[in-house]
Coordinates of C-alpha atoms and ligand atoms in Angstrom, one line a residue:
M208 CA 57.5 -12.2 87.9
T209 CA 54.5 -14.2 86.9
T210 CA 52.8 -13.4 83.6
Q211 CA 49.1 -12.9 84.0
H212 CA 47.0 -14.4 81.3
E213 CA 44.8 -11.7 79.8
P214 CA 41.3 -13.0 79.1
D215 CA 40.5 -13.1 75.4
S216 CA 38.2 -10.3 74.2
A217 CA 34.6 -11.3 73.4
E218 CA 35.4 -10.5 69.8
A219 CA 38.4 -12.9 69.8
V220 CA 36.4 -15.7 71.3
E221 CA 33.6 -15.2 68.8
K222 CA 36.2 -15.3 65.9
A223 CA 37.7 -18.5 67.4
I224 CA 34.4 -20.2 67.7
S225 CA 33.5 -19.3 64.1
G226 CA 36.9 -20.5 63.0
A227 CA 36.5 -23.8 64.8
L228 CA 33.0 -24.4 63.4
K229 CA 34.3 -23.7 59.9
M230 CA 36.9 -26.5 60.3
I231 CA 34.1 -29.2 60.4
P232 CA 34.5 -31.2 57.2
Y233 CA 30.9 -31.4 56.0
G234 CA 29.4 -33.5 53.3
F235 CA 27.4 -31.7 50.6
H236 CA 24.0 -33.4 50.1
A237 CA 20.6 -32.7 48.7
L238 CA 17.4 -32.8 50.8
T239 CA 14.2 -33.6 48.9
S240 CA 10.7 -33.2 50.2
K241 CA 7.1 -33.7 49.0
H242 CA 3.6 -32.8 50.3
G243 CA 0.7 -33.7 48.0
K244 CA 1.8 -32.5 44.6
E245 CA 4.3 -30.0 45.9
M246 CA 8.0 -31.0 45.8
N247 CA 11.3 -29.4 46.5
V248 CA 15.0 -29.9 46.7
M249 CA 17.6 -28.0 48.7
V250 CA 21.3 -28.4 49.5
L251 CA 22.2 -29.7 52.9
N252 CA 25.3 -30.0 55.0
W253 CA 24.0 -30.1 58.6
F254 CA 23.4 -33.8 58.6
S255 CA 24.6 -36.8 60.7
Q256 CA 23.6 -40.3 61.9
V257 CA 22.9 -40.2 65.7
S258 CA 21.7 -43.8 66.6
F259 CA 22.1 -47.4 65.5
E260 CA 19.0 -49.4 66.5
P261 CA 16.8 -48.1 65.2
Q262 CA 18.8 -45.9 62.9
H263 CA 18.2 -42.1 63.3
I264 CA 19.8 -39.1 61.6
V265 CA 19.5 -35.4 62.4
I266 CA 19.4 -32.4 60.0
G267 CA 19.6 -28.7 60.8
L268 CA 16.8 -27.1 58.8
Q269 CA 16.0 -23.4 58.3
Q270 CA 12.5 -22.7 59.4
T271 CA 11.7 -20.1 56.7
S272 CA 12.7 -22.5 53.9
T273 CA 10.1 -24.0 51.6
T274 CA 11.5 -27.4 52.5
Y275 CA 10.7 -26.9 56.2
G276 CA 7.0 -26.4 55.4
L277 CA 6.9 -29.5 53.2
V278 CA 8.7 -31.6 55.9
E279 CA 6.4 -30.3 58.6
A280 CA 3.3 -31.0 56.6
S281 CA 4.3 -34.5 55.3
G282 CA 6.5 -35.8 58.1
H283 CA 8.9 -37.2 55.6
F284 CA 12.1 -36.3 53.7
V285 CA 15.0 -37.9 51.8
V286 CA 18.7 -37.2 52.1
N287 CA 20.5 -37.7 48.7
I288 CA 24.2 -38.6 48.9
F289 CA 26.5 -38.0 46.0
H290 CA 29.9 -38.9 44.5
Q291 CA 32.3 -35.9 43.9
A292 CA 31.6 -36.2 40.1
E293 CA 28.1 -34.8 40.7
A294 CA 29.1 -31.5 42.2
D295 CA 27.5 -29.5 39.4
V296 CA 24.2 -31.3 39.8
V297 CA 24.0 -30.4 43.5
K298 CA 25.2 -26.9 43.1
Q299 CA 22.3 -26.0 40.9
F300 CA 19.9 -26.4 43.9
S301 CA 21.8 -24.0 46.2
K302 CA 19.4 -21.1 45.9
S303 CA 16.1 -21.0 47.8
R304 CA 12.8 -21.8 46.1
E305 CA 11.8 -18.2 46.7
K306 CA 14.8 -16.9 44.7
N307 CA 14.6 -19.7 42.2
P308 CA 11.0 -20.7 41.8
Q309 CA 11.8 -23.1 38.9
K310 CA 14.4 -24.9 41.0
F311 CA 12.7 -28.3 41.2
E312 CA 12.0 -28.3 37.4
G313 CA 15.8 -28.9 37.0
A314 CA 15.6 -32.1 39.0
H315 CA 15.6 -35.6 37.5
W316 CA 14.0 -38.0 40.0
Q317 CA 12.0 -41.1 40.9
P318 CA 9.7 -41.6 43.9
A319 CA 11.4 -43.3 46.8
P320 CA 9.9 -46.8 47.4
V321 CA 8.6 -46.3 51.0
T322 CA 7.7 -42.6 51.3
G323 CA 7.2 -41.5 47.6
V324 CA 9.5 -38.5 48.3
P325 CA 11.7 -37.7 45.2
V326 CA 15.1 -39.4 44.9
L327 CA 17.5 -37.6 42.5
D328 CA 18.7 -39.8 39.7
E329 CA 22.3 -38.7 40.1
A330 CA 22.4 -39.7 43.9
A331 CA 24.9 -42.5 44.7
A332 CA 22.7 -43.4 47.7
F333 CA 19.7 -42.1 49.6
L334 CA 18.0 -42.3 53.0
E335 CA 14.2 -42.1 53.4
C336 CA 13.3 -40.5 56.8
E337 CA 10.2 -40.1 58.9
V338 CA 10.2 -37.1 61.3
A339 CA 10.6 -38.5 64.8
G340 CA 11.2 -35.3 66.7
E341 CA 12.1 -31.6 66.4
L342 CA 14.1 -29.2 68.6
D343 CA 13.7 -25.5 67.9
T344 CA 17.1 -23.9 68.4
G345 CA 15.5 -20.5 68.8
A346 CA 17.9 -19.3 66.1
G347 CA 15.9 -19.8 63.0
H348 CA 16.9 -23.4 62.5
S349 CA 15.3 -26.6 63.9
V350 CA 17.1 -29.8 64.6
I351 CA 14.9 -32.5 62.9
L352 CA 15.3 -36.1 64.1
G353 CA 14.6 -38.5 61.3
R354 CA 14.0 -42.2 61.7
V355 CA 15.4 -44.0 58.7
V356 CA 12.6 -46.0 57.1
G357 CA 14.1 -46.8 53.7
G358 CA 17.2 -46.2 51.6
G359 CA 19.2 -47.4 48.6
V360 CA 22.7 -47.6 47.2
R361 CA 22.8 -47.1 43.4
A362 CA 26.6 -46.8 43.0
S363 CA 28.7 -47.6 46.0
H364 CA 31.8 -45.5 46.6
D365 CA 34.4 -45.0 49.4
P366 CA 33.3 -42.3 51.9
G367 CA 36.5 -40.4 50.8
E368 CA 35.1 -40.0 47.3
G369 CA 31.8 -38.6 48.5
L370 CA 30.8 -35.0 47.7
T371 CA 31.9 -32.6 50.4
L372 CA 31.8 -28.8 51.0
P373 CA 35.7 -28.7 51.0
H374 CA 35.6 -30.4 47.6
V375 CA 33.5 -27.6 46.1
G376 CA 35.2 -24.9 48.1
W377 CA 32.0 -23.7 49.8
S378 CA 31.2 -23.1 53.5
Y379 CA 27.9 -23.1 55.4
S380 CA 29.0 -22.9 59.0
G381 CA 30.8 -20.5 61.4
Ligands
FMN248 C1 26.5 -24.8 50.8 C2 25.2 -24.7 51.4 C3 24.8 -25.5 52.4 C4 23.6 -25.3 53.0 N1 23.2 -26.2 54.0 C5 22.0 -26.0 54.7 C6 21.7 -26.9 55.8 O1 22.3 -27.8 56.1 N2 20.5 -26.6 56.4 C7 19.7 -25.5 56.0 O2 18.6 -25.3 56.6 N3 20.0 -24.7 55.0 C8 21.2 -25.0 54.3 N4 21.5 -24.1 53.3 C9 20.6 -23.0 52.9 C10 19.4 -23.5 52.2 O3 19.8 -23.9 50.9 C11 18.4 -22.4 52.2 O4 17.9 -22.3 53.5 C12 17.3 -22.5 51.2 O5 16.5 -21.4 51.5 C13 16.4 -23.7 51.4 O6 15.8 -23.9 50.1 P1 14.2 -23.9 50.0 O7 13.7 -22.6 50.5 O8 14.1 -24.1 48.5 O9 13.7 -25.1 50.8 C14 22.7 -24.3 52.6 C15 23.1 -23.4 51.6 C16 24.3 -23.6 51.0 C17 24.7 -22.7 49.9

C-alpha cells in the first residue's frame, strides 16, 4: 500500500514560512536620517549589501515611519553598525518617533562627512547612503536601494562580535 502525502494545510504552511523567516540571524543596527533641521534615528534589521562595484545596500523601510519621510525628502540615510557592548544604546531607539517624540534628543552624534546625516557616537562603523531606487512591496514597507557614498570604521571588530537581534533576544521577522 502506498502512503499518500497529505498536503499541508494553509495554516501549517503559513506557520512554517514564519518559522523559517524567524531563523534569519539579523544584525541590530540604527538608521539615522536628516532633512533640513529635522533628524531621526530608528532601529533597523532589514539591511544587506547587494552589489560590489559600485557598492549598494538595501534596507526594508516602513512607509509610515518618520524616517521614511526624511529619507524620501533628503535622498540620504546612514546605517550605524555596533559592537555587542552597545546593545542598550541601540535599544533606547526602538520606539517610533510618534510614540517617543523625544527619541532623537537621547542621541549623541556628529554629522557624517559626505551627507551631513547624523552618525551615532557609539557606532563602531557607519555607511553613508544615497537613495538609488525604491521598490514598494505593497505591504507597508519599501525596499530602498542605497548607493554607499561614504563610511567610516571607528573601532574595528570581528563580525561575530557585532550587535545582532539574537544577541538581544528580540525578533522583527516572521
Ligand atoms: C527589533 C526591531 C527591529 C526593527 N527593524 C525594522 C526594520 O528593519 N525596518 C523598519 O522599517 N522598521 C523596523 N522596526 C520598526 C521601526 O522601529 C518602526 O517602524 C518605527 O516606527 C520607526 O521609527 P520612526 O517612526 O521614528 O522612524 C524595527 C523594530 C524593532 C523593535
